[in-house]
């Protein structure tokens, strides 16, 4: 939506969503957006915090580019009308900036601007209202992209992306979309794991499609596990914002003992990989199902005013966070790697861009700093829009794209295979390629994924496509990329921790995978 709103209004723009528009991850982001907004903060401090959290694997030029654009990006959102939380206490050294800033793990300053504890919803609702008011922007929901159309795939001269084949789940028909520019803003791949904070659609679709189209992917072994997701049999994908710990919440064992100071001097404000591993260690050491996050020592009015959404949601599960500790476990949360792009979001395929969690910009390194993710979306979307505008006169509309050929396939009477393979994939990824890894576990995972890929390809080649089949195909492809990347990294760094090589190598390097054929 940010990219669309920054393009000329004489362009015809189609925004495709797999389900309802609000079903993506943005809507559920609670904490906020990291940016340099306070006179007591600085670009250099934000850069330094990002580099430290990224375990010396961030690309410093990408970090600097993003952070230097952060202030302007936030002011653009304010101009759009995003209702960020105001600060009711005047702080003279901050000048006329009147918004409340909070602090999260890994940050040396309060620099997280937020809309209470529902920042993603506030941003989404504001931008959606703006896009719906633009007659040149058409939102098409319940459309599932199957694959990109490229000149190479059509055996034409050139390497350009020309559009995509898209399943309309309402009609079952596959439509052909032709476009001068195609932007992947499809989110991450956390659904490849059994337990995740992400909505159901986070299947790595854009990463898998870009890989098949001939794009490199980078650092897929770095999957961030959010330390604190609600542990409750009726709670599905319910994340507890990092801002809770930023405002003083502590992590305890079932007996009330605080444990984070034993793992890191920053305690609960350590980066997410450290906190998640500490929780995982304590759960395995004691054989417990969860640990507890407790903010009940803070005034009840403070808790209800700062975390109204979280407070109400927890009450529905019988947990009053003003009095009760909250049972939590780590869950797959964010894909730090993705499709390799430059500062404009350009991929290896001309005309194809990737923005946000589906991309690999180099910003996050081996571990994403809290609240840098939304910032990356806005900065790179605005940069991509400028780059596209420069090319408008040079690029014509594609022509003669063939329709989707379904003449050789039939309806499936064995969809149980999809459900079984989906479940098996997510379980072995959790067990073998999770928070703590070993070479033996990765070898087992690699063996299983090769068998699954063959089964899925056979099914895909013979039956009509469905959303479940498309997502399974993409999940399996992304799982292979994660496993392959993890097997290549013979050290422990950031989010990749292996018992076989627990130390960090003195020289940092990215894991870049190159597709063998592209478009095959």
Coordinates of C-alpha atoms in Angstrom, one line a residue:
X1 CA 0.0 0.0 0.0
X2 CA 2.9 2.4 0.7
X3 CA 4.4 1.7 -2.7
X4 CA 1.1 2.2 -4.4
X5 CA 0.4 5.5 -2.7
X6 CA 3.8 6.8 -3.7
X7 CA 3.3 6.0 -7.4
X8 CA 1.7 8.5 -9.9
X9 CA -2.1 8.3 -9.8
X10 CA -2.4 7.8 -13.5
X11 CA -1.0 4.3 -13.2
X12 CA -3.4 1.3 -13.0
X13 CA -2.3 -0.7 -10.0
X14 CA -3.7 -4.0 -8.8
X15 CA -3.1 -5.1 -5.2
X16 CA -3.7 -8.9 -4.8
X17 CA -4.4 -10.5 -1.4
X18 CA -4.6 -14.2 -0.7
X19 CA -7.5 -13.7 1.6
X20 CA -9.0 -10.6 3.2
X21 CA -6.7 -7.6 2.9
X22 CA -6.1 -7.5 6.7
X23 CA -5.0 -11.2 6.8
X24 CA -1.3 -10.4 6.4
X25 CA 1.2 -9.9 9.2
X26 CA 1.2 -6.1 9.2
X27 CA -2.3 -5.9 10.8
X28 CA -1.1 -8.0 13.8
X29 CA 2.0 -6.0 14.6
X30 CA 1.7 -4.8 18.1
X31 CA 4.9 -3.1 19.2
X32 CA 5.6 -0.3 16.8
X33 CA 8.2 1.2 14.4
X34 CA 11.8 1.9 15.2
X35 CA 13.0 5.3 14.0
X36 CA 15.3 8.2 15.0
X37 CA 12.7 10.7 16.3
X38 CA 14.1 12.0 19.5
X39 CA 16.8 14.7 19.9
X40 CA 18.5 12.5 22.5
X41 CA 18.8 9.7 20.0
X42 CA 20.9 9.5 16.8
X43 CA 21.3 7.7 13.5
X44 CA 24.6 6.3 14.7
X45 CA 23.1 4.9 17.8
X46 CA 20.2 3.2 15.9
X47 CA 22.8 1.8 13.4
X48 CA 25.0 0.5 16.2
X49 CA 22.1 -1.2 18.0
X50 CA 21.0 -2.9 14.7
X51 CA 24.5 -4.1 13.9
X52 CA 24.9 -5.6 17.4
X53 CA 21.6 -7.4 17.3
X54 CA 22.5 -8.7 13.8
X55 CA 25.5 -10.5 15.2
X56 CA 27.9 -8.6 12.9
X57 CA 26.2 -9.9 9.8
X58 CA 24.1 -6.9 8.8
X59 CA 25.2 -5.1 5.6
X60 CA 26.1 -1.8 7.1
X61 CA 25.2 0.2 3.9
X62 CA 21.7 -1.3 4.1
X63 CA 21.4 -0.4 7.8
X64 CA 22.6 3.1 7.2
X65 CA 20.3 3.6 4.2
X66 CA 17.3 2.4 6.2
X67 CA 18.0 4.3 9.4
X68 CA 18.8 7.6 7.6
X69 CA 15.4 7.3 5.9
X70 CA 13.5 6.5 9.1
X71 CA 12.6 10.0 10.2
X72 CA 11.1 10.9 6.8
X73 CA 9.2 7.6 6.6
X74 CA 7.6 8.2 10.0
X75 CA 6.6 11.7 9.1
X76 CA 5.1 10.5 5.9
X77 CA 2.9 8.1 8.0
X78 CA 2.0 10.9 10.3
X79 CA 0.9 12.9 7.3
X80 CA -1.2 10.1 6.1
X81 CA -3.1 10.2 9.4
X82 CA -1.8 7.2 11.3
X83 CA -3.0 7.8 14.9
X84 CA 0.2 7.2 16.8
X85 CA 0.0 7.5 20.6
X86 CA 0.6 11.0 21.9
X87 CA 2.9 11.7 24.9
X88 CA 1.0 13.4 27.7
X89 CA 4.2 14.4 29.4
X90 CA 6.2 17.3 27.8
X91 CA 9.9 16.6 27.4
X92 CA 11.7 19.9 26.5
X93 CA 14.7 18.3 25.0
X94 CA 12.5 16.5 22.4
X95 CA 11.3 19.8 20.9
X96 CA 7.9 19.8 19.4
X97 CA 7.7 16.0 18.8
X98 CA 4.6 15.0 20.8
X99 CA 4.4 11.3 20.3
X100 CA 5.1 8.6 22.9
X101 CA 8.2 6.5 22.3
X102 CA 8.8 3.2 24.0
X103 CA 11.9 1.0 24.2
X104 CA 12.3 -2.7 23.2
X105 CA 14.9 -5.4 23.5
X106 CA 18.3 -4.5 21.9
X107 CA 17.6 -0.7 21.7
X108 CA 19.7 1.8 23.6
X109 CA 17.1 4.5 23.4
X110 CA 13.3 4.9 23.5
X111 CA 12.7 5.1 19.7
X112 CA 9.7 2.9 19.1
X113 CA 6.7 5.0 17.9
X114 CA 3.4 3.2 18.3
X115 CA -0.3 3.3 18.3
X116 CA -1.0 1.9 21.8
X117 CA -0.4 -1.9 21.4
X118 CA -2.0 -2.2 17.9
X119 CA 0.4 -0.3 15.7
X120 CA 0.0 -2.6 12.7
X121 CA -3.8 -2.3 12.7
X122 CA -3.6 1.5 13.0
X123 CA -1.1 1.7 10.1
X124 CA -3.1 -0.8 8.0
X125 CA -6.5 0.9 8.5
X126 CA -5.1 4.3 7.6
X127 CA -3.3 3.2 4.5
X128 CA -6.1 1.0 3.3
X129 CA -8.5 4.0 3.6
X130 CA -6.1 6.0 1.5
X131 CA -5.7 3.3 -1.2
X132 CA -9.5 2.7 -1.4
X133 CA -10.0 6.4 -2.1
X134 CA -7.6 6.1 -5.1
X135 CA -9.6 5.2 -8.3
X136 CA -6.4 3.9 -10.0
X137 CA -5.7 1.3 -7.2
X138 CA -7.8 -1.9 -7.3
X139 CA -7.7 -4.3 -4.4
X140 CA -8.4 -7.9 -5.5
X141 CA -9.0 -10.2 -2.5
X142 CA -9.0 -14.0 -2.5
X143 CA -6.4 -14.2 -5.2
X144 CA -3.5 -16.6 -4.8
X145 CA -0.5 -16.2 -7.1
X146 CA 0.8 -19.4 -8.5
X147 CA 3.9 -18.4 -10.4
X148 CA 5.6 -15.4 -12.0
X149 CA 5.6 -15.1 -15.8
X150 CA 9.0 -14.3 -17.2
X151 CA 10.5 -13.9 -20.7
X152 CA 12.7 -16.9 -19.9
X153 CA 9.8 -19.0 -19.0
X154 CA 8.1 -18.1 -22.3
X155 CA 11.4 -18.8 -24.1
X156 CA 11.6 -15.2 -25.3
X157 CA 14.7 -13.1 -25.6
X158 CA 15.3 -11.4 -22.3
X159 CA 15.0 -11.9 -18.5
X160 CA 12.2 -9.6 -17.6
X161 CA 9.2 -10.4 -15.4
X162 CA 6.0 -9.9 -17.3
X163 CA 3.3 -10.7 -14.8
X164 CA 1.8 -13.7 -12.9
X165 CA -0.6 -16.5 -13.0
X166 CA -3.2 -16.1 -10.2
X167 CA -5.8 -18.4 -8.8
X168 CA -9.2 -16.8 -8.1
X169 CA -10.3 -18.9 -5.1
X170 CA -13.9 -17.6 -5.4
X171 CA -14.3 -19.0 -8.9
X172 CA -11.5 -21.6 -9.2
X173 CA -10.3 -20.0 -12.4
X174 CA -6.7 -19.1 -13.0
X175 CA -6.2 -15.6 -14.4
X176 CA -3.3 -14.1 -16.3
X177 CA -2.1 -10.8 -15.0
X178 CA 0.3 -8.8 -17.3
X179 CA 2.2 -5.9 -15.7
X180 CA 5.1 -3.6 -16.5
X181 CA 6.3 -4.1 -12.9
X182 CA 5.6 -6.8 -10.3
X183 CA 6.2 -6.3 -6.6
X184 CA 6.3 -9.1 -4.1
X185 CA 5.1 -8.0 -0.7
X186 CA 4.1 -11.4 0.4
X187 CA 5.6 -11.6 3.9
X188 CA 7.7 -14.3 5.5
X189 CA 7.7 -18.1 5.8
X190 CA 7.1 -18.8 9.5
X191 CA 4.2 -21.1 8.7
X192 CA 6.9 -23.6 7.7
X193 CA 7.1 -24.3 11.5
X194 CA 4.6 -26.0 13.7
X195 CA 4.3 -23.2 16.2
X196 CA 4.2 -19.6 14.8
X197 CA 3.0 -16.2 15.7
X198 CA 2.1 -15.5 12.1
X199 CA -1.2 -15.7 10.3
X200 CA -2.0 -18.7 8.2
X201 CA -0.9 -17.1 4.9
X202 CA 2.8 -16.7 5.9
X203 CA 3.9 -19.5 3.6
X204 CA 6.9 -17.9 1.9
X205 CA 5.1 -17.7 -1.4
X206 CA 7.0 -14.7 -2.8
X207 CA 10.4 -16.3 -1.9
X208 CA 9.5 -19.6 -3.6
X209 CA 8.1 -17.9 -6.7
X210 CA 11.1 -15.6 -7.0
X211 CA 13.5 -18.6 -6.6
X212 CA 11.7 -20.5 -9.4
X213 CA 11.9 -17.3 -11.6
X214 CA 15.7 -17.2 -11.2
X215 CA 16.3 -14.9 -8.2
X216 CA 19.0 -15.5 -5.6
X217 CA 17.9 -15.8 -2.0
X218 CA 20.0 -15.0 1.1
X219 CA 20.4 -16.0 4.8
X220 CA 17.4 -18.3 4.9
X221 CA 18.8 -20.1 7.9
X222 CA 18.0 -17.1 10.2
X223 CA 14.4 -17.6 11.4
X224 CA 13.5 -15.5 14.3
X225 CA 11.6 -17.1 17.1
X226 CA 9.6 -14.6 19.1
X227 CA 10.3 -15.4 22.7
X228 CA 6.8 -14.6 24.1
X229 CA 3.8 -16.1 22.4
X230 CA 0.8 -16.9 24.6
X231 CA 0.7 -20.6 25.7
X232 CA -2.9 -21.5 25.9
X233 CA -4.8 -24.4 24.2
X234 CA -7.4 -22.0 22.7
X235 CA -4.9 -19.3 21.7
X236 CA -3.8 -19.4 18.0
X237 CA -0.8 -17.3 16.9
X238 CA -1.2 -14.8 19.8
X239 CA 2.1 -12.8 20.2
X240 CA 2.8 -10.8 23.3
X241 CA 4.6 -7.6 22.3
X242 CA 8.2 -6.9 23.1
X243 CA 7.0 -3.6 24.5
X244 CA 5.8 -5.5 27.6
X245 CA 9.4 -6.2 28.5
X246 CA 10.4 -2.7 27.4
X247 CA 8.0 -1.4 30.1
X248 CA 9.3 -3.7 32.8
X249 CA 7.8 -7.2 32.4
X250 CA 10.0 -10.0 33.7
X251 CA 10.3 -13.6 32.7
X252 CA 10.0 -16.3 35.4
X253 CA 10.0 -20.0 35.9
X254 CA 6.8 -21.6 37.3
X255 CA 8.0 -21.1 40.8
X256 CA 8.4 -17.4 40.2
X257 CA 12.2 -17.4 39.9
X258 CA 13.6 -14.8 37.4
X259 CA 16.1 -16.4 35.1
X260 CA 17.1 -14.0 32.3
X261 CA 19.9 -12.3 34.3
X262 CA 21.7 -15.7 34.3
X263 CA 21.9 -15.6 30.5
X264 CA 22.6 -12.0 29.6
X265 CA 23.4 -8.8 31.5
X266 CA 20.6 -7.1 29.6
X267 CA 18.2 -9.6 31.0
X268 CA 14.7 -9.4 29.5
X269 CA 15.9 -6.6 27.1
X270 CA 18.5 -8.8 25.4
X271 CA 17.9 -9.4 21.7
X272 CA 15.2 -11.9 20.8
X273 CA 17.5 -14.8 19.8
X274 CA 19.1 -14.8 23.3
X275 CA 15.8 -14.6 25.1
X276 CA 14.2 -17.3 22.9
X277 CA 17.2 -19.7 23.5
X278 CA 17.2 -19.0 27.2
X279 CA 13.5 -19.9 27.4
X280 CA 14.0 -23.0 25.3
X281 CA 16.9 -24.0 27.5
X282 CA 14.9 -23.7 30.7
X283 CA 11.9 -25.5 29.3
X284 CA 14.0 -28.4 28.2
X285 CA 16.1 -28.4 31.4
X286 CA 13.1 -28.5 33.7
X287 CA 10.7 -30.4 31.4
X288 CA 8.1 -27.6 31.6
X289 CA 5.6 -26.6 29.0
X290 CA 6.1 -22.9 29.3
X291 CA 7.6 -20.0 31.3
X292 CA 5.8 -16.9 32.5
X293 CA 5.9 -13.2 31.6
X294 CA 4.9 -11.0 34.5
X295 CA 4.1 -7.3 34.5
X296 CA 1.6 -7.4 37.4
X297 CA 4.0 -5.4 39.6
X298 CA 3.2 -2.3 37.5
X299 CA 0.1 -0.2 38.3
X300 CA -3.1 -1.6 36.8
X301 CA -4.1 1.7 35.2
X302 CA -0.6 1.9 33.5
X303 CA -1.0 -1.7 32.1
X304 CA -4.5 -1.1 30.8
X305 CA -3.6 2.2 29.2
X306 CA -0.4 1.1 27.5
X307 CA -1.6 -2.4 26.5
X308 CA -5.4 -2.2 26.0
X309 CA -5.6 -4.7 23.2
X310 CA -3.4 -7.2 24.9
X311 CA -5.2 -6.8 28.2
X312 CA -8.6 -7.5 26.6
X313 CA -7.3 -10.4 24.6
X314 CA -5.8 -12.1 27.6
X315 CA -9.0 -11.6 29.6
X316 CA -10.8 -13.7 27.0
X317 CA -8.5 -16.6 28.0
X318 CA -9.1 -16.0 31.7
X319 CA -5.8 -14.2 32.3
X320 CA -5.8 -10.7 34.0
X321 CA -2.3 -9.4 33.2
X322 CA -2.7 -6.7 35.9
X323 CA -2.7 -9.6 38.4
X324 CA -1.6 -12.8 36.7
X325 CA 1.6 -14.0 35.1
X326 CA 1.2 -14.9 31.5
X327 CA 2.2 -18.4 30.2
X328 CA 4.5 -18.0 27.2
X329 CA 6.6 -20.1 24.8
X330 CA 8.8 -19.1 21.8
X331 CA 7.3 -19.4 18.3
X332 CA 8.5 -18.9 14.8
X333 CA 8.0 -15.2 14.1
X334 CA 10.1 -13.6 11.4
X335 CA 12.1 -14.6 8.3
X336 CA 15.3 -12.6 8.3
X337 CA 16.4 -13.9 4.9
X338 CA 14.6 -13.7 1.6
X339 CA 14.9 -12.6 -2.0
X340 CA 18.1 -10.7 -2.6
X341 CA 17.4 -7.1 -3.4
X342 CA 19.2 -3.7 -3.7
X343 CA 18.3 -0.4 -2.0
X344 CA 15.4 0.0 -4.4
X345 CA 14.0 -3.4 -3.8
X346 CA 15.1 -4.7 -7.2
X347 CA 15.6 -8.4 -7.6
X348 CA 17.8 -10.3 -10.1
X349 CA 14.9 -10.3 -12.5
X350 CA 14.2 -7.1 -14.3
X351 CA 10.8 -5.6 -13.5
X352 CA 10.5 -7.7 -10.3
X353 CA 10.7 -6.1 -6.9
X354 CA 10.5 -7.6 -3.4
X355 CA 9.7 -5.5 -0.3
X356 CA 9.4 -6.3 3.4
X357 CA 9.8 -9.7 5.0
X358 CA 9.9 -11.5 1.7
X359 CA 13.1 -9.6 0.8
X360 CA 16.8 -9.9 1.9
X361 CA 18.1 -6.3 2.1
X362 CA 20.9 -7.0 4.5
X363 CA 19.3 -4.9 7.2
X364 CA 18.6 -7.7 9.7
X365 CA 21.8 -9.7 9.5
X366 CA 21.6 -12.8 11.7
X367 CA 18.9 -11.5 13.9
X368 CA 16.3 -8.7 13.4
X369 CA 16.3 -5.8 15.9
X370 CA 12.8 -5.3 17.3
X371 CA 10.5 -3.0 15.3
X372 CA 13.0 -2.6 12.4
X373 CA 10.7 -4.7 10.2
X374 CA 7.9 -2.2 9.6
X375 CA 10.5 0.5 9.1
X376 CA 12.1 -1.6 6.4
X377 CA 8.7 -1.9 4.6
X378 CA 8.1 1.8 4.4
X379 CA 11.7 2.8 3.5
X380 CA 12.1 0.3 0.7
X381 CA 8.5 0.7 -0.6
X382 CA 9.1 4.5 -1.0
X383 CA 12.5 3.8 -2.6
X384 CA 11.0 1.2 -5.0
X385 CA 8.3 3.7 -6.0
X386 CA 10.9 6.3 -7.0
X387 CA 12.9 3.7 -9.0
X388 CA 9.8 2.6 -10.9
X389 CA 8.8 6.2 -11.7
X390 CA 12.2 6.7 -13.4
X391 CA 11.5 3.7 -15.7
X392 CA 7.9 4.4 -16.7
X393 CA 8.7 5.9 -20.1
X394 CA 11.1 3.1 -21.0
X395 CA 9.0 0.0 -20.2
X396 CA 6.0 -1.0 -22.3
X397 CA 3.1 -3.2 -21.3
X398 CA 3.7 -6.9 -22.0
X399 CA 1.7 -8.5 -24.7
X400 CA 0.7 -12.0 -25.9
X401 CA 1.0 -13.7 -22.5
X402 CA -0.4 -17.3 -22.8
X403 CA -3.3 -18.3 -20.6
X404 CA -2.9 -20.9 -17.9
X405 CA -3.0 -24.4 -19.4
X406 CA -5.0 -26.9 -17.2
X407 CA -5.9 -29.3 -20.1
X408 CA -3.6 -32.0 -18.8
X409 CA -4.8 -32.1 -15.2
X410 CA -7.8 -33.4 -13.3
X411 CA -9.7 -32.9 -10.1
X412 CA -8.0 -34.5 -7.1
X413 CA -9.8 -37.1 -5.0
X414 CA -6.9 -37.4 -2.5
X415 CA -6.6 -34.0 -0.9
X416 CA -5.8 -35.9 2.4
X417 CA -2.2 -36.1 0.9
X418 CA -1.9 -32.3 1.0
X419 CA -3.0 -32.2 4.7
X420 CA -0.7 -35.0 5.7
X421 CA 2.3 -33.6 3.9
X422 CA 1.6 -30.1 5.3
X423 CA 1.6 -31.5 8.9
X424 CA 4.7 -33.7 8.4
X425 CA 6.6 -30.7 6.9
X426 CA 5.9 -28.3 9.8
X427 CA 6.6 -31.0 12.4
X428 CA 10.0 -32.0 11.2
X429 CA 11.0 -28.4 10.6
X430 CA 10.1 -27.6 14.2
X431 CA 12.0 -30.7 15.5
X432 CA 15.1 -30.6 13.3
X433 CA 15.5 -27.0 12.1
X434 CA 14.2 -25.1 15.1
X435 CA 15.8 -22.9 17.8
X436 CA 18.7 -25.3 18.4
X437 CA 20.1 -27.4 15.6
X438 CA 22.6 -30.2 14.9
X439 CA 24.1 -31.5 11.7
X440 CA 22.4 -34.8 12.2
X441 CA 19.0 -33.2 12.6
X442 CA 19.6 -31.1 9.5
X443 CA 20.6 -34.2 7.5
X444 CA 17.4 -35.9 8.5
X445 CA 15.3 -32.8 7.6
X446 CA 17.1 -32.6 4.2
X447 CA 16.3 -36.3 3.5
X448 CA 12.6 -35.8 4.3
X449 CA 12.2 -32.6 2.3
X450 CA 13.6 -34.2 -0.8
X451 CA 11.0 -36.9 -0.6
X452 CA 8.2 -34.4 0.0
X453 CA 9.3 -32.2 -2.9
X454 CA 9.1 -35.1 -5.2
X455 CA 5.6 -36.1 -3.9
X456 CA 4.3 -32.6 -4.1
X457 CA 5.6 -32.0 -7.6
X458 CA 3.9 -35.2 -8.8
X459 CA 0.7 -34.1 -7.2
X460 CA 1.0 -30.5 -8.6
X461 CA 1.6 -31.8 -12.2
X462 CA -1.5 -34.0 -12.2
X463 CA -4.2 -32.2 -10.4
X464 CA -6.0 -28.8 -10.5
X465 CA -4.4 -26.2 -8.2
X466 CA -5.9 -25.1 -5.0
X467 CA -4.8 -22.6 -2.3
X468 CA -3.7 -25.5 0.0
X469 CA -1.7 -27.1 -2.8
X470 CA 0.0 -23.9 -3.9
X471 CA 0.9 -23.0 -0.3
X472 CA 2.3 -26.5 0.4
X473 CA 4.4 -26.4 -2.8
X474 CA 5.8 -23.0 -1.7
X475 CA 6.3 -24.1 1.9
X476 CA 8.3 -27.2 0.8
X477 CA 10.4 -25.1 -1.5
X478 CA 11.2 -22.6 1.3
X479 CA 11.9 -25.4 3.7
X480 CA 14.5 -26.8 1.3
X481 CA 16.1 -23.3 1.1
X482 CA 16.2 -23.0 4.9
X483 CA 17.7 -26.4 5.4
X484 CA 20.3 -25.9 2.6
X485 CA 21.3 -22.6 4.1
X486 CA 21.6 -24.0 7.6
X487 CA 23.7 -26.9 6.4
X488 CA 26.2 -24.5 4.8
X489 CA 26.7 -22.4 8.0
X490 CA 29.3 -24.2 10.1
X491 CA 29.1 -21.8 13.1
X492 CA 26.6 -20.4 15.6
X493 CA 25.6 -16.8 14.9
X494 CA 22.4 -15.0 15.8
X495 CA 19.3 -17.0 15.1
X496 CA 21.3 -20.0 13.8
X497 CA 22.5 -22.0 16.8
X498 CA 24.0 -25.5 16.3
X499 CA 25.4 -27.7 19.0
X500 CA 28.0 -29.0 16.6
X501 CA 29.6 -25.6 16.2
X502 CA 28.6 -23.4 19.1
X503 CA 31.2 -20.7 18.5
X504 CA 31.0 -17.8 16.1
X505 CA 33.6 -17.7 13.3
X506 CA 35.8 -14.6 13.3
X507 CA 34.7 -13.6 9.7
X508 CA 31.0 -13.0 9.0
X509 CA 29.6 -14.0 5.6
X510 CA 26.1 -14.3 4.1
X511 CA 24.6 -17.5 2.8
X512 CA 23.6 -16.8 -0.8
X513 CA 21.8 -19.5 -2.8
X514 CA 21.7 -19.3 -6.6
X515 CA 18.9 -21.2 -8.4
X516 CA 20.2 -23.9 -10.7
X517 CA 18.0 -23.2 -13.7
X518 CA 15.3 -20.7 -12.9
X519 CA 11.8 -21.0 -14.4
X520 CA 12.1 -24.8 -14.7

